[in-house]
Short mmCIF file of C-alpha atoms in Angstrom, two decimals:
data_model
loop_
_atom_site.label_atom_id
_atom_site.label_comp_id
_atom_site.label_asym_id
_atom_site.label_seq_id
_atom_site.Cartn_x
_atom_site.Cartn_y
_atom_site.Cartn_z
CA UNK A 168 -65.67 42.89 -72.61
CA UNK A 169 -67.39 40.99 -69.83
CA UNK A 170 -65.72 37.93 -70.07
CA UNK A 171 -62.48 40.67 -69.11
CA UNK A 172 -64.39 41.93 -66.15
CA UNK A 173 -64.82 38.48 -64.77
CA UNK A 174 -61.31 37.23 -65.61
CA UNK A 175 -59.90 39.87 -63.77
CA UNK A 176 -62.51 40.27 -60.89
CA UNK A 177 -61.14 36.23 -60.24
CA UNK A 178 -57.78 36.92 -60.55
CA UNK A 179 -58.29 39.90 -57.90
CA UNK A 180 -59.89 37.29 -55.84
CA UNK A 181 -57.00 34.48 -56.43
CA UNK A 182 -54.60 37.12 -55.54
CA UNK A 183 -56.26 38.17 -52.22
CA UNK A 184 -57.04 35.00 -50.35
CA UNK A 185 -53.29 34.25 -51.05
CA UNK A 186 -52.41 36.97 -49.61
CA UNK A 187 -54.08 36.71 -46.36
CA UNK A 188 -53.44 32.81 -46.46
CA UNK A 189 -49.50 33.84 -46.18
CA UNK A 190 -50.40 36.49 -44.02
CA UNK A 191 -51.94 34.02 -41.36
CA UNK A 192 -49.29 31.61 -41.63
CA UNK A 193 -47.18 34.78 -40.62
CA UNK A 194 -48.93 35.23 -37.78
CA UNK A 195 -48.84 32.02 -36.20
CA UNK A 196 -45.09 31.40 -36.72
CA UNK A 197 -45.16 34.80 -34.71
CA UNK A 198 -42.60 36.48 -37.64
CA UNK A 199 -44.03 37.77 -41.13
CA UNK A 200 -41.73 37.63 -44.29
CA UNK A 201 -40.09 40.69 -45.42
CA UNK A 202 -41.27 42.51 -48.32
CA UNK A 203 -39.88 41.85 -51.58
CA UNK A 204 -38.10 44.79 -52.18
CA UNK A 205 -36.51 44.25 -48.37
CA UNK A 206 -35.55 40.83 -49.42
CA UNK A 207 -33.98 42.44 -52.23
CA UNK A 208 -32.33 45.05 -50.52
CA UNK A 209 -30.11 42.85 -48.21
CA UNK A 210 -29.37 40.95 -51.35
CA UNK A 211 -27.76 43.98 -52.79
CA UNK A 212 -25.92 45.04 -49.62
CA UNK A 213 -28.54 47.46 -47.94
CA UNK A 214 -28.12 47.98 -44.50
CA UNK A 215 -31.32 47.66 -42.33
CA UNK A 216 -31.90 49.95 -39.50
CA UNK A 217 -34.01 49.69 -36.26
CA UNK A 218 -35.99 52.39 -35.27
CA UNK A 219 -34.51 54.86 -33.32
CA UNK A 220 -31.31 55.40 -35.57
CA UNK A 221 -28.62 52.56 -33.75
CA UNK A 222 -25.74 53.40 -36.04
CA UNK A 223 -23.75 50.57 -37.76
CA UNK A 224 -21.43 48.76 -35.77
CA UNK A 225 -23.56 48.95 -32.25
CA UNK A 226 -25.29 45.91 -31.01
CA UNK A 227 -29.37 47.02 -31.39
CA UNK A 228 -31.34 46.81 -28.05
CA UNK A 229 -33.05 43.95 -27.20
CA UNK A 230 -36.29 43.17 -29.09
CA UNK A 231 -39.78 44.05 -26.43
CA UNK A 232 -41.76 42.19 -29.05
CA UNK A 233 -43.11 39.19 -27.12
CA UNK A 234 -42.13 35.61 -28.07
CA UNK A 235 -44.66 33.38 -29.12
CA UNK A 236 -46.65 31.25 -26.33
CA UNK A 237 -45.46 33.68 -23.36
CA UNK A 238 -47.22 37.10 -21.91
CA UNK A 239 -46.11 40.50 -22.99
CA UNK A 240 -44.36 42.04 -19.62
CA UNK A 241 -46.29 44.90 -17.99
CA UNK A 242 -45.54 48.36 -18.70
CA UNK A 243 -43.43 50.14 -16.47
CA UNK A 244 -42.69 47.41 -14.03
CA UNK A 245 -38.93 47.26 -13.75
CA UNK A 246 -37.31 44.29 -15.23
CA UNK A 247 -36.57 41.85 -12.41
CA UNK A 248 -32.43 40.51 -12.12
CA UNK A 249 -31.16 38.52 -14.92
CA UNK A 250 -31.08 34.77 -14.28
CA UNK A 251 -26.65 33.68 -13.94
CA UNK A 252 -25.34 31.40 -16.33
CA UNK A 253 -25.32 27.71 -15.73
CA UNK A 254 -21.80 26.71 -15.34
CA UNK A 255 -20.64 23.29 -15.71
CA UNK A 256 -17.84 22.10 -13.43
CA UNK A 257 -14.76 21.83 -14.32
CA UNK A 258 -13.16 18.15 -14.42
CA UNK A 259 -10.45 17.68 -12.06
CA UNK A 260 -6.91 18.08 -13.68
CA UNK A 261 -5.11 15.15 -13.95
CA UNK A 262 -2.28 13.99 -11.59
CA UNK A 263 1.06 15.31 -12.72
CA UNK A 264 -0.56 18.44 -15.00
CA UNK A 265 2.25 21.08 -15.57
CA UNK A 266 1.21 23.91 -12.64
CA UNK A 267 -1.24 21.74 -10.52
CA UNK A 268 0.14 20.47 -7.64
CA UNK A 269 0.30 17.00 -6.76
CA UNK A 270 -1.60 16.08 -4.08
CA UNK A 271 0.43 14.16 -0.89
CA UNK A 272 -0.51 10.90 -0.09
CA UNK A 273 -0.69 10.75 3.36
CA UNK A 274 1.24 7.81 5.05
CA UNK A 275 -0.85 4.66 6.29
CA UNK A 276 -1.36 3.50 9.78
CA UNK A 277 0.86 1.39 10.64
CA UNK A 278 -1.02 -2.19 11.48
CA UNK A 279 -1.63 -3.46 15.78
CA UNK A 280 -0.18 -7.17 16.13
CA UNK A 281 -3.50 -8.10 18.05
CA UNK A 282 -5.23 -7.24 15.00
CA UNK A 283 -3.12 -9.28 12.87
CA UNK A 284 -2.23 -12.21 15.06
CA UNK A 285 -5.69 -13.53 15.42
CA UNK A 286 -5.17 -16.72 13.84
CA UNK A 287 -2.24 -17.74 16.00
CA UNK A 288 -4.03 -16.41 19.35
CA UNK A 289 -7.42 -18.61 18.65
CA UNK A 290 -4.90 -21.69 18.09
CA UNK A 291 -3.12 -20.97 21.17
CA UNK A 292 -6.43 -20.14 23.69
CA UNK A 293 -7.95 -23.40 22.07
CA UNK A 294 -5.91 -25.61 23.09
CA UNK A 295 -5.61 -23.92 26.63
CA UNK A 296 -9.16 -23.96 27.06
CA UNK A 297 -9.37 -27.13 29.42
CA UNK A 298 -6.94 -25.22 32.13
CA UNK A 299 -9.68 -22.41 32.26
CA UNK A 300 -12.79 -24.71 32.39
CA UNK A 301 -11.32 -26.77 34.75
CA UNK A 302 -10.22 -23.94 36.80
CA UNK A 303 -6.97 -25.72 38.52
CA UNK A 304 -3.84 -26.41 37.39
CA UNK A 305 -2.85 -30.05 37.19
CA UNK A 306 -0.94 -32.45 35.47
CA UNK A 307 -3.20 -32.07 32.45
CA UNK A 308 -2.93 -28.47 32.25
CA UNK A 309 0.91 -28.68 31.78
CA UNK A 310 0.40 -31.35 29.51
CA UNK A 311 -2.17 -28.79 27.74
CA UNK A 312 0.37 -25.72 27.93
CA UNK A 313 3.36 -27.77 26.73
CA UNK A 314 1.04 -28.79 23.13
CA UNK A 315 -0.26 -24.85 23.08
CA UNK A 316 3.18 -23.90 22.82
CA UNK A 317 5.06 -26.76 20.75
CA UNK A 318 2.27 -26.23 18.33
CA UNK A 319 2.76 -22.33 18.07
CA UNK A 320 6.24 -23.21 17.10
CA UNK A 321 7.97 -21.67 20.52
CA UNK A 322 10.23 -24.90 20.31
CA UNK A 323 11.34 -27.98 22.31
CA UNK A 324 14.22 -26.34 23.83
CA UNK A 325 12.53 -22.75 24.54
CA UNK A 326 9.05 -24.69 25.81
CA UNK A 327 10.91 -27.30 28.05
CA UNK A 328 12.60 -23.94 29.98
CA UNK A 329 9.25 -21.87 30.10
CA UNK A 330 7.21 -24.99 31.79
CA UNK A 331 10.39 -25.67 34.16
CA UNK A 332 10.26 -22.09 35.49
CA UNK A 333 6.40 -22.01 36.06
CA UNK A 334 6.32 -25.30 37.57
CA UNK A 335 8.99 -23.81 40.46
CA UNK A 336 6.62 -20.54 40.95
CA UNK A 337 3.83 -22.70 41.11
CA UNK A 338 4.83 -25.46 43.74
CA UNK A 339 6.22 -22.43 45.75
CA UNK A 340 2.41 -21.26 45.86
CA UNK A 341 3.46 -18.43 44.15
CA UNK A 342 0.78 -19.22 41.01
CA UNK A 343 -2.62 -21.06 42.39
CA UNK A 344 -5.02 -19.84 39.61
CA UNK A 345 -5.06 -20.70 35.65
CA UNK A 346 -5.15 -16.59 35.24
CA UNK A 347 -1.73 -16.23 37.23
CA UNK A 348 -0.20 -18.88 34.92
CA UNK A 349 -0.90 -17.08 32.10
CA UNK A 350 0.24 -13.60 33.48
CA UNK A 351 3.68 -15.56 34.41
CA UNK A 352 4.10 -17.34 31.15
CA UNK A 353 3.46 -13.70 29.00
CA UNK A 354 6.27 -12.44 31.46
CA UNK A 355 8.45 -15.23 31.02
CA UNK A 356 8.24 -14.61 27.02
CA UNK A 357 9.03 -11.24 27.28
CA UNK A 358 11.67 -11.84 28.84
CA UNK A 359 13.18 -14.02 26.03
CA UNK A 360 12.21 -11.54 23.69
CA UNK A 361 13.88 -8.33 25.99
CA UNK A 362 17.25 -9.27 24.86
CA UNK A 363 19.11 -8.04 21.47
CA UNK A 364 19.21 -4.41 19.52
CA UNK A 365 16.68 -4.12 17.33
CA UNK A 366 16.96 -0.87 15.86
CA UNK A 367 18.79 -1.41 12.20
CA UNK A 368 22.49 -0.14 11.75
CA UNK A 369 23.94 2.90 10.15
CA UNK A 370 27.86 3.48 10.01
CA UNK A 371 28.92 5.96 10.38
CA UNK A 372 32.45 6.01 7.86
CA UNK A 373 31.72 4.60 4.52
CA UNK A 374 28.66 3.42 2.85
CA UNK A 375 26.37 1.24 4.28
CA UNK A 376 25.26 -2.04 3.10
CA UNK A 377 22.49 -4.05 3.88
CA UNK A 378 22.66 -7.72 2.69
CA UNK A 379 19.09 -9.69 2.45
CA UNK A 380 19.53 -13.11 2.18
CA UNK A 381 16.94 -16.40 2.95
CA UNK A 382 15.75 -19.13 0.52
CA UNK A 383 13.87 -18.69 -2.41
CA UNK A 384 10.28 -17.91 -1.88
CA UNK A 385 10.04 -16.12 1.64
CA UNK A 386 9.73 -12.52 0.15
CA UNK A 387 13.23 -11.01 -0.13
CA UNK A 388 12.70 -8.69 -3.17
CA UNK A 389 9.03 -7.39 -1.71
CA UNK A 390 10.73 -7.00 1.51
CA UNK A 391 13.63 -5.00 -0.03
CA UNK A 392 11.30 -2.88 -1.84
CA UNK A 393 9.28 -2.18 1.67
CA UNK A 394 12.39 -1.31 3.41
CA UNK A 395 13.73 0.88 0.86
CA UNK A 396 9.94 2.98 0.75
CA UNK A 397 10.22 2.89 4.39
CA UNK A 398 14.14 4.67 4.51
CA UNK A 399 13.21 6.93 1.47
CA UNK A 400 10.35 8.21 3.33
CA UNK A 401 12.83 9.01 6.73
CA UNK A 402 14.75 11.57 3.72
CA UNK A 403 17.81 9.07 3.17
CA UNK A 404 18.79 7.62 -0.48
CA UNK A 405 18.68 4.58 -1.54
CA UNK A 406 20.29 2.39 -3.91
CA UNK A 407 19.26 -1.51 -4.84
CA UNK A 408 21.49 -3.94 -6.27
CA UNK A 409 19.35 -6.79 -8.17
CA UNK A 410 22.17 -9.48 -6.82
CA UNK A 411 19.81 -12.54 -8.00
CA UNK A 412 21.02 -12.49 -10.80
CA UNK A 413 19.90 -16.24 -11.40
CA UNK A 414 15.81 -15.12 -11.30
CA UNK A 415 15.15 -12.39 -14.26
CA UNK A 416 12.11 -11.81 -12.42
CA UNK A 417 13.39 -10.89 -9.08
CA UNK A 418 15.23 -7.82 -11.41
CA UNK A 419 12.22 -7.09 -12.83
CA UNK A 420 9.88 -6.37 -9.41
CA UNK A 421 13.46 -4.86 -8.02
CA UNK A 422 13.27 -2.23 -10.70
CA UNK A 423 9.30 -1.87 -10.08
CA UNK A 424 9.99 -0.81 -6.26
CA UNK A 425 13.18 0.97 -7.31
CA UNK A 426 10.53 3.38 -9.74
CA UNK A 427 8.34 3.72 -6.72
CA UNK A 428 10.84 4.58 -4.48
CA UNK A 429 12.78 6.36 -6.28
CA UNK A 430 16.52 4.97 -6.04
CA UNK A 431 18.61 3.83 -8.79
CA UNK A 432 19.08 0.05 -9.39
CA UNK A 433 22.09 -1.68 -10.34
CA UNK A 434 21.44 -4.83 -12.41
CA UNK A 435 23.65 -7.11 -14.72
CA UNK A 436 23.17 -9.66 -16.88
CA UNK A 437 20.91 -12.87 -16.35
CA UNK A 438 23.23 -15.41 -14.71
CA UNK A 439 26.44 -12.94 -13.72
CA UNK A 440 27.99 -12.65 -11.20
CA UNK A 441 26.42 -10.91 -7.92
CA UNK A 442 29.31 -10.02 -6.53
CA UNK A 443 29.90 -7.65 -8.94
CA UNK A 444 26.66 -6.36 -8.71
CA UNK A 445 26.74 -5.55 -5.36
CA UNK A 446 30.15 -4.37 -5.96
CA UNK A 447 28.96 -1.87 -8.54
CA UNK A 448 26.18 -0.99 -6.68
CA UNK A 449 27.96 0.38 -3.76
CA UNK A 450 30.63 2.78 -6.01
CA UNK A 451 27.36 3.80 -7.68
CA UNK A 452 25.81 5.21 -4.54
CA UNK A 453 29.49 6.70 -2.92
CA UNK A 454 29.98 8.55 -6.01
CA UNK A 455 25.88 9.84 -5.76
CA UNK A 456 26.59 10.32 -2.22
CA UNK A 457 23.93 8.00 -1.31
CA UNK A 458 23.76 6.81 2.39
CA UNK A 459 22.13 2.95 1.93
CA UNK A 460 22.90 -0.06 -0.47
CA UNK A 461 19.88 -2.61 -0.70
CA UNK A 462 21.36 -5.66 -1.81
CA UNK A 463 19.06 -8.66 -2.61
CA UNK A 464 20.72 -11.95 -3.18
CA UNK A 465 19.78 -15.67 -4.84
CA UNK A 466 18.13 -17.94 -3.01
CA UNK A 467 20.08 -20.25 -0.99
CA UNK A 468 18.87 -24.13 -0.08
CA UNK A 469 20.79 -23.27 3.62
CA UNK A 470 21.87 -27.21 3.31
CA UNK A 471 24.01 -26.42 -0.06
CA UNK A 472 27.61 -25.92 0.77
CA UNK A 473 28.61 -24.56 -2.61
CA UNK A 474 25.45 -21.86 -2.69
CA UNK A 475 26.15 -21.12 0.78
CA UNK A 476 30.55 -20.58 0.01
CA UNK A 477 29.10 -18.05 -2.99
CA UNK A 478 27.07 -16.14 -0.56
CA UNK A 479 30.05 -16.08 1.48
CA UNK A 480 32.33 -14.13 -1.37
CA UNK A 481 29.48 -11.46 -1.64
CA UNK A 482 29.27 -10.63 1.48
CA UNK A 483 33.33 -9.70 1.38
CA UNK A 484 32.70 -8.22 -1.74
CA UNK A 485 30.35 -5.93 -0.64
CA UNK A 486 32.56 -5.21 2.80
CA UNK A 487 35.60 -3.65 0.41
CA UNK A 488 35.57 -0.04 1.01
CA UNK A 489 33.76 2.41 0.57
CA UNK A 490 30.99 -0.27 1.14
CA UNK A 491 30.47 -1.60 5.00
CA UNK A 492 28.35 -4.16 5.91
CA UNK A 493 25.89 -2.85 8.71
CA UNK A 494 23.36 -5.72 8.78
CA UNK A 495 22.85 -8.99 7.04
CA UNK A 496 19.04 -9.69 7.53
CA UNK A 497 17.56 -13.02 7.05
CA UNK A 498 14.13 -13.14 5.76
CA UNK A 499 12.02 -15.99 6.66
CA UNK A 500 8.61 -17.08 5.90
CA UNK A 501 6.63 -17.38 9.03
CA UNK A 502 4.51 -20.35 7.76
CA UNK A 503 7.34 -22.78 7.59
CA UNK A 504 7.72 -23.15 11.14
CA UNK A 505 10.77 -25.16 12.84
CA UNK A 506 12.45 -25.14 9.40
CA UNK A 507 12.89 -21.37 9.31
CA UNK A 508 14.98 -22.06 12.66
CA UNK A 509 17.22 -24.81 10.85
CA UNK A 510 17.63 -22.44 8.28
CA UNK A 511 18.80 -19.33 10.44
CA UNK A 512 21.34 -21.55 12.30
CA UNK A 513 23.01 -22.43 8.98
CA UNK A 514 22.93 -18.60 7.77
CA UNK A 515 24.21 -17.52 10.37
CA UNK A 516 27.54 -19.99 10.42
CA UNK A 517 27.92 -18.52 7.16
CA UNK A 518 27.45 -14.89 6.61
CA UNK A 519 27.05 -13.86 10.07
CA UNK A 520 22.93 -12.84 10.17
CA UNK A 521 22.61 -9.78 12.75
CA UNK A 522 18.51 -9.66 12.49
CA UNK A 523 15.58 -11.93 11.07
CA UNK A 524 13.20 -10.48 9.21
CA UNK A 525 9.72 -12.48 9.68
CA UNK A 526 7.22 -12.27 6.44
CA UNK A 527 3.54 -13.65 6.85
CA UNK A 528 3.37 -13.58 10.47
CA UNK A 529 -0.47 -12.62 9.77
CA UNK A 530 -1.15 -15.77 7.99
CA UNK A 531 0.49 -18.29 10.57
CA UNK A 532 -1.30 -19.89 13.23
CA UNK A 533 1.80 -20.43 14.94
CA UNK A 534 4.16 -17.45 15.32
CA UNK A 535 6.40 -18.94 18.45
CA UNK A 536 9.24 -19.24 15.77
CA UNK A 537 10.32 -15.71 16.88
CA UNK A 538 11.04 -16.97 20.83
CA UNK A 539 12.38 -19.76 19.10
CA UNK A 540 14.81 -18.15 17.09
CA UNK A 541 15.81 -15.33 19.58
CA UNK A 542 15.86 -18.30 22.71
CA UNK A 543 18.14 -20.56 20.91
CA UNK A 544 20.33 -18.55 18.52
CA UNK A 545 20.30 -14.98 20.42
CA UNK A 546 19.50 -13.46 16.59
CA UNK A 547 16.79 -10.54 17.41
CA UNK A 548 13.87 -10.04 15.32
CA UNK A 549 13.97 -6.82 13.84
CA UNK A 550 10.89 -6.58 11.21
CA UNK A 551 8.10 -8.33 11.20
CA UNK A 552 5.32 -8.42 8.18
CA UNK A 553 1.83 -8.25 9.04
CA UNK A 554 0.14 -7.87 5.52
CA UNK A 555 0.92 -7.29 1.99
CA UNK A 556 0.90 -3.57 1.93
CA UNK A 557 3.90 -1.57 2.62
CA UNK A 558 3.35 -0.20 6.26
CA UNK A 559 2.48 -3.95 6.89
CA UNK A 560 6.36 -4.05 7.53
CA UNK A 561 7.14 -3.04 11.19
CA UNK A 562 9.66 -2.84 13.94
CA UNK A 563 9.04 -5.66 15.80
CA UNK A 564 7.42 -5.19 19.37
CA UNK A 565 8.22 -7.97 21.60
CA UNK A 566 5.35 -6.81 23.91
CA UNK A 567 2.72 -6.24 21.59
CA UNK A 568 3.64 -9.71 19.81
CA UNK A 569 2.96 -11.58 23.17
CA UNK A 570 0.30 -10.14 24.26
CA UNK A 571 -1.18 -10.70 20.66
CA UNK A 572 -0.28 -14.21 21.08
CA UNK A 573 -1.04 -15.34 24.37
CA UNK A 574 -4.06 -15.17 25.55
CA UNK A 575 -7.03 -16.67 27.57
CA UNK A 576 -9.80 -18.92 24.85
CA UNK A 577 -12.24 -16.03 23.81
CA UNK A 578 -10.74 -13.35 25.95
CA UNK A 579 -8.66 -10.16 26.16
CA UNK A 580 -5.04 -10.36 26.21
CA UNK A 581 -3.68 -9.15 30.08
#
């Protein structure tokens, strides 16, 4: 009987301390375990309800009990405003998303020739430096003017005029001073350069055909694609013929400017015959009721006779109505110097050039080629590239070009 007492008195014991053990470990957590017959209850479907009565299907007011680690909130103070949601922001929508609207691209400045002429003007005011320290013109500054301008590729013919003029003004005391020279010579070139329309042709019956044609090399198909951006842009519509048909390339970066610009392209097969691209090309765009063709062309070595007769039967190809020649423009690379002057001579006997179109003139230290090529063949200069971007292509400005050019060593052009 005893020994029951004591069994029972430990078990009472046992039973206790685990009961407040659990009970502690409650506590701390800062929730205590459901009774038994709670647990049981959900497990059978009961439904638990707070105090107060909420009935089922309302959301319960929030719990006052205070979380663990933080102080219980004052009675009766009123609650103070909610803290707003963090919101992420949103990442931009993607260019082209259906119902966002594409953003324009505003056009770019359009480059200054001083800024890109640099090169050529330090050439030019180095070697004219000795007129300017000496302070006098003599026989050695003529000698010094006549190298500073057969070296910027002005010409033999166009330099031995310019120095004959000045050296009139200047034994009839009308020049005294190396400053005066200058002036007079920048006037004399812009006078060259004041002749010839340089605005690019239109007609007005028929559709018009531009013809680009140069040797290989000098930047026909880039300058194409720049010319077409810049008449796309001015609301007019554009078709390119890919006429070299002899370079699969030249098709290729056609088609790449065509996409940008957004004109169709005629093409035909590697090696075919351009004529018949051009030819397609133009009943493409009077049946689209498209107001320019963009023809591109092979390159011709301008001392072939037999390249040269081909280019020859395109250009009358792409004359046949509706198409109408308006300009054929001659693109020449301004880094080659006196040869790009042989070369225009011998276009122009052949297909009848009515503009030059002057690529690199930023890189050149020369850039006289354009008063050579205007003094001695009358051809005007109608664009002029002055960097590898699109707007690098520009109208050409005679008086912006020579006051770019010519000017004093380490000074400001007048």
């Amino acid at each position: 009987m005893l020994l029951t007492i004591l069994v029972v008195a430990a078990l009472a014991v046992l039973i206790a301390g685990t009961a407040a053990l659990l009970t502690t470990r409650g506590r701390r957590r800062g929730v205590l375990e459901p009774p038994p017959a709670a647990r049981s209850g959900e497990r059978r479907g009961a439904v638990r309800r707070p105090v107060g009565g909420t009935p089922p299907g309302t959301r319960a007011p929030p719990s006052t009990r205070p979380r663990p680690g933080r102080p219980p909130s004052t009675p009766g103070r009123p609650a103070g405003p909610s803290t707003p949601p963090v919101t992420e922001p949103e990442a931009p929508a993607e260019p082209g998303t259906p119902g966002v609207p594409t953003q324009l691209v505003q056009p770019e400045v359009a480059p200054r020739f001083r800024d890109r002429l640099g090169k050529a003007r330090a050439a030019f005011g180095a070697r004219i430096g000795g007129i300017f320290s000496r302070g006098r013109i003599d026989e050695q500054a003529w000698e010094e003017l006549e190298e500073a301008l057969l070296l910027a590729d002005v010409g033999l013919a166009t330099t031995t005029k310019l120095l004959q003029a000045l050296r009139e003004r200047v034994s009839s005391r009308e020049i005294s001073t190396p400053d005066e020279l200058l002036a007079a010579l920048r006037e004399d070139l812009r006078s060259v350069l004041s002749g010839g329309e340089r605005s690019l042709a239109v007609t007005s019956d028929g559709t018009t055909v531009w013809l680009f044609v140069g040797v290989n090399g000098v930047g026909k198909t880039t300058t194409i694609g720049k010319v077409g951006l810049l008449e796309a842009s001015e609301g007019r519509r554009v078709v390119m013929a890919a006429g070299d048909t002899f370079r699969a390339a030249a098709a290729e970066q056609l088609q790449q400017w065509a996409d940008r610009v957004g004109a169709d392209l005629v093409r035909g097969g590697e090696g075919g015959d351009p004529g018949a691209v051009v030819f397609d090309a133009v009943q493409r765009a009077a049946s689209k009721g498209a107001d320019l063709v963009l023809a591109d062309t092979a390159g011709r070595l301008h001392n072939k006779v037999n390249l040269m007769e081909e280019l020859k039967k395109v250009r009358r190809v792409a004359d046949r109505p509706p198409g109408k020649v308006a300009e054929v423009l001659l693109v020449i690379d301004a880094t080659t110097g006196q040869n790009g002057l042989a070369q225009a001579r011998q276009f122009a006997d052949a297909v009848g050039v009515t503009g030059v179109v002057l690529t690199k003139l930023d890189g050149s230290a020369k850039g006289g080629i354009a008063v050579a090529i205007e003094s001695e063949l009358g051809i005007p200069v109608k664009l002029v590239g002055l960097g590898e971007a699109a707007s690098d292509l520009v109208p050409f400005d005679a008086t912006e070009f020579v006051d770019a050019l010519v000017a004093p060593p380490d000074g400001p052009s007048a």
